[in-house]
Short mmCIF file of C-alpha atoms in Angstrom, two decimals:
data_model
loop_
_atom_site.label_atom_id
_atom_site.label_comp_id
_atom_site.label_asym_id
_atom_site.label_seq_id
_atom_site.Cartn_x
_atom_site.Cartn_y
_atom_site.Cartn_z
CA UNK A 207 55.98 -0.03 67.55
CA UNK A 208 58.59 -1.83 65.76
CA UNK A 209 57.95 -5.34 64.14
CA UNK A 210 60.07 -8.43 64.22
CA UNK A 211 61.99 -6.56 61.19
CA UNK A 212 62.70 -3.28 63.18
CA UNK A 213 59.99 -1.41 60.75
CA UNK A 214 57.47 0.71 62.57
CA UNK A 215 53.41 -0.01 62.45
CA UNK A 216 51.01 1.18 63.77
CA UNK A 217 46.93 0.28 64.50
CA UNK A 218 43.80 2.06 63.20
CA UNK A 219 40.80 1.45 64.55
CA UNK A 220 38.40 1.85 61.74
CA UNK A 221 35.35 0.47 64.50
CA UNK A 222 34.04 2.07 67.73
CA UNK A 223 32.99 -0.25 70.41
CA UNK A 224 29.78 -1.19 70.07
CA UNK A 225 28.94 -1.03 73.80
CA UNK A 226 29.98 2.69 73.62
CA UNK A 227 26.28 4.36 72.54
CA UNK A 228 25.20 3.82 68.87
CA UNK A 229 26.93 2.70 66.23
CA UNK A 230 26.17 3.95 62.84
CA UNK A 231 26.20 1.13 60.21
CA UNK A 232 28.91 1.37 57.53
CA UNK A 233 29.43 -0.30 53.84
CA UNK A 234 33.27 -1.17 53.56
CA UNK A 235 35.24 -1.89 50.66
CA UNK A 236 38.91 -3.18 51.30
CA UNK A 237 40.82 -2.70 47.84
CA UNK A 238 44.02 -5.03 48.80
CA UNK A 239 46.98 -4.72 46.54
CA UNK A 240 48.86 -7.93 45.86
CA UNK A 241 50.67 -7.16 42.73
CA UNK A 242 54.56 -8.55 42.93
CA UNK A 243 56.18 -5.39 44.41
CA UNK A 244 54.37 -6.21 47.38
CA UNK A 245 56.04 -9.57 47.92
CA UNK A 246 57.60 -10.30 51.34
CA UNK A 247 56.87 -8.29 54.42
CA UNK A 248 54.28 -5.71 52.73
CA UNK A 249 52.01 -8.71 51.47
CA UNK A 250 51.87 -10.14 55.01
CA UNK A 251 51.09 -6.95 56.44
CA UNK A 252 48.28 -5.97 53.96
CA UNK A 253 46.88 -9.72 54.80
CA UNK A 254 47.19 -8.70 58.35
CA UNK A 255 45.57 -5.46 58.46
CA UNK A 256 42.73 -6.25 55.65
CA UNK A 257 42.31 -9.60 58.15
CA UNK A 258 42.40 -7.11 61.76
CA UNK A 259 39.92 -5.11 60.08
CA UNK A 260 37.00 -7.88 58.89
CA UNK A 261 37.79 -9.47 62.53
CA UNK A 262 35.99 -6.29 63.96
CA UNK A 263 33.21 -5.63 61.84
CA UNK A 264 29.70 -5.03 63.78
CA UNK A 265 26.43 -6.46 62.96
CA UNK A 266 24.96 -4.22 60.26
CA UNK A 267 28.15 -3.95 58.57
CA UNK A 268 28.51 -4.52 55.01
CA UNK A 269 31.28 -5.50 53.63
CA UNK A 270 33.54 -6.56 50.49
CA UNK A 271 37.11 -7.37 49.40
CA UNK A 272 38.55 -6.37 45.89
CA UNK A 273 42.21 -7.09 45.35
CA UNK A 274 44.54 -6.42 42.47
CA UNK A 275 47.49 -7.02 40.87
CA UNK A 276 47.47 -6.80 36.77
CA UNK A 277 44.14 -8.29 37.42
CA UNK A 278 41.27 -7.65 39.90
CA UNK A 279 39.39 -10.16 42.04
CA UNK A 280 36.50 -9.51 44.69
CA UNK A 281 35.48 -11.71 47.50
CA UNK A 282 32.01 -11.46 46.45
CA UNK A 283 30.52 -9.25 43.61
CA UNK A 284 28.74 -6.93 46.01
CA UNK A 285 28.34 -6.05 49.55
CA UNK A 286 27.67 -8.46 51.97
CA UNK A 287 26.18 -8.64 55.35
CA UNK A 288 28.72 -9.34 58.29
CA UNK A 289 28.51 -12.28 59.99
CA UNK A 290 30.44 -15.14 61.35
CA UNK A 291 29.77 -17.43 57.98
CA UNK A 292 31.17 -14.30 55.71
CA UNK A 293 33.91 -12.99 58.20
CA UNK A 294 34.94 -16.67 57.97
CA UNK A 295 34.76 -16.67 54.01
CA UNK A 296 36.98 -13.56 54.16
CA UNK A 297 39.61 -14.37 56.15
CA UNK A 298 40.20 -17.50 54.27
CA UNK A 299 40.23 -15.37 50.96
CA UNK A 300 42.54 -12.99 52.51
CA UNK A 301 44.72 -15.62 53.20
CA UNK A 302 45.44 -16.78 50.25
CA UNK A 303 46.65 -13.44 49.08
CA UNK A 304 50.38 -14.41 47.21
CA UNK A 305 51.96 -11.30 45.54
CA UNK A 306 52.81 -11.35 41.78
CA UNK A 307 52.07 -9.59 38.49
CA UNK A 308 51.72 -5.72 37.70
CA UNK A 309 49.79 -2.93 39.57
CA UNK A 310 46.79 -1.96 38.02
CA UNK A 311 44.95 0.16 40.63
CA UNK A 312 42.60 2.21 38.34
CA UNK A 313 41.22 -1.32 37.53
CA UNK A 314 40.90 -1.75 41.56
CA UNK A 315 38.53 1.11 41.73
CA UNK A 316 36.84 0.36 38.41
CA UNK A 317 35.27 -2.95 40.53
CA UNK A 318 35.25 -1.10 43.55
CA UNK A 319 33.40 2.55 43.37
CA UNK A 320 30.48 1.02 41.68
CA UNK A 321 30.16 -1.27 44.60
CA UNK A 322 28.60 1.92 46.18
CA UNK A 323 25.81 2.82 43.71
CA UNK A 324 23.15 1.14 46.09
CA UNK A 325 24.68 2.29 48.93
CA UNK A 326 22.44 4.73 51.70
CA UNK A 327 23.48 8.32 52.81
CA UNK A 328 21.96 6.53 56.22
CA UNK A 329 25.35 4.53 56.10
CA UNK A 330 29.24 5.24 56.41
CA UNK A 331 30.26 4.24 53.20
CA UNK A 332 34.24 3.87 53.58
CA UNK A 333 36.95 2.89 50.96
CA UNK A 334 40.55 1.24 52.91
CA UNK A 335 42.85 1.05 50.28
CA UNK A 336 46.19 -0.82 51.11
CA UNK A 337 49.09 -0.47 48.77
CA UNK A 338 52.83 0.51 48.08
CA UNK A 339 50.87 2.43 45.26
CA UNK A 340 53.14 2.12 42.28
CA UNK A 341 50.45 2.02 39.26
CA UNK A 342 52.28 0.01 36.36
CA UNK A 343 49.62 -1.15 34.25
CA UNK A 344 45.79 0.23 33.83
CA UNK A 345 46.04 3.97 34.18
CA UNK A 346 49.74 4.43 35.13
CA UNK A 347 49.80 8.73 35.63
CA UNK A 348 49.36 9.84 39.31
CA UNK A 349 47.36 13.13 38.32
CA UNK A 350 45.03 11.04 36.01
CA UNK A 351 44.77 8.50 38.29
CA UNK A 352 43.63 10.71 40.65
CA UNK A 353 41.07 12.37 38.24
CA UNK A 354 39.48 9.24 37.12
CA UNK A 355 38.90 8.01 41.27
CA UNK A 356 37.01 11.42 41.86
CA UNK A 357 35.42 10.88 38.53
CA UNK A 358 33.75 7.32 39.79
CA UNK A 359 33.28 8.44 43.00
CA UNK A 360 31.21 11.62 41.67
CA UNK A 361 28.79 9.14 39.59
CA UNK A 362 28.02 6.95 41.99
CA UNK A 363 26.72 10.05 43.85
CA UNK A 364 27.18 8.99 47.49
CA UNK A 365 29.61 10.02 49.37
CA UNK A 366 32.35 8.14 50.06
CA UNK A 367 35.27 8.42 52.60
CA UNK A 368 38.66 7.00 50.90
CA UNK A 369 41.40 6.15 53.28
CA UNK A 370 44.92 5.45 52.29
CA UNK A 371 47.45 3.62 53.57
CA UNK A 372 50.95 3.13 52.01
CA UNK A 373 52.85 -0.32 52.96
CA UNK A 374 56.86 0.00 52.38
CA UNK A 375 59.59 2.85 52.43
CA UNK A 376 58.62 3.23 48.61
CA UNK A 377 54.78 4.14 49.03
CA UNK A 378 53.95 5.98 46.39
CA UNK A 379 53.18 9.05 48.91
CA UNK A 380 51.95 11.79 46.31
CA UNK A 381 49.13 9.32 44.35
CA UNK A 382 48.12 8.36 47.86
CA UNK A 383 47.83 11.72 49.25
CA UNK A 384 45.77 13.23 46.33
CA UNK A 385 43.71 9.78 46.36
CA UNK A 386 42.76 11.45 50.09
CA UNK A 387 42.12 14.81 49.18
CA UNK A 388 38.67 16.39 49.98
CA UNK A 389 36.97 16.04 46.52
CA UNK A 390 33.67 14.92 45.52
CA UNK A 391 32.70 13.07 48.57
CA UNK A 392 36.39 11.70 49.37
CA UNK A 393 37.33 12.54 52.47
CA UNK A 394 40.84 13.50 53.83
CA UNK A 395 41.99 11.63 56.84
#
């Protein structure tokens, strides 16, 4: 569906209805990129989709927000419970997402993997990661990149379902693709 720019999105539903039989509770980490070469349009539609997504958590949810840019930030320094009070919280925080500075995604997943070591194999423990995914500062090469992700995600030993989405016509498609790849508990989509 083309947006008021003529670029195409699209909606993913990362939440069955919860009148449609159970619903298995899930940790979620959003790791928001904000770093300046997502200024304009691909800042507003991170915001957007990070904000879609935290709209339509379920009770039982947990939840967090890191962001990055040559710095990381986290809504809150673990998991929280949804509910209206922290959904609330979050959207506000999301809001105030400007873009500026470098891109240091290893440092993203530094804060967020760990997030998971008290995390339950009871739970769906899921990773959104929205970016254009050009790493320019932290650990800058795609393959080791890659390499140290699957290395966090292997010691928190849970698994963990990664899902990547690239905003722009420059997404760094390779990094984000190998970020996906079936590997010690990250799951392709």
């Amino acid at each position: 569906v083309p947006d008021e720019y003529g670029n195409g999105f699209f909606t993913f539903i990362a939440e069955p209805d919860p009148d449609e039989g159970a619903v298995i509770d899930k940790v979620f980490t959003f790791i928001v990129d904000r770093s300046g070469s997502m200024s304009g349009n691909k800042i507003v539609q991170a915001r957007n989709a990070a904000s879609f997504i935290v709209e339509n958590l379920n009770e039982g949810d947990m939840f967090n927000i890191v962001d990055f840019s040559s710095s990381v930030s986290s809504f809150q320094p673990e998991h929280v419970p949804y509910t209206p009070s922290y959904e609330q919280d979050a959207l506000d925080y999301i809001n105030d997402f400007y873009a500026s500075g470098s891109t240091n995604i290893s440092g993203a997943f530094d804060t967020a993997v760990p997030m998971f070591n008290a995390a339950s194999e009871e739970t769906a423990n899921i990773i959104i990661f929205f970016t254009d995914g050009q790493a320019t500062t932290g650990i800058t090469n795609t393959q080791q990149l890659v390499d140290h992700v699957h290395d966090l995600v292997a010691q928190t030993e849970t698994n963990i379902f990664l899902y990547c989405f690239g905003i722009g016509m420059s997404a760094n498609q390779q990094l984000l693709s190998l970020l996906a790849q079936d590997n010690n508990g990250i799951a392709q989509f």
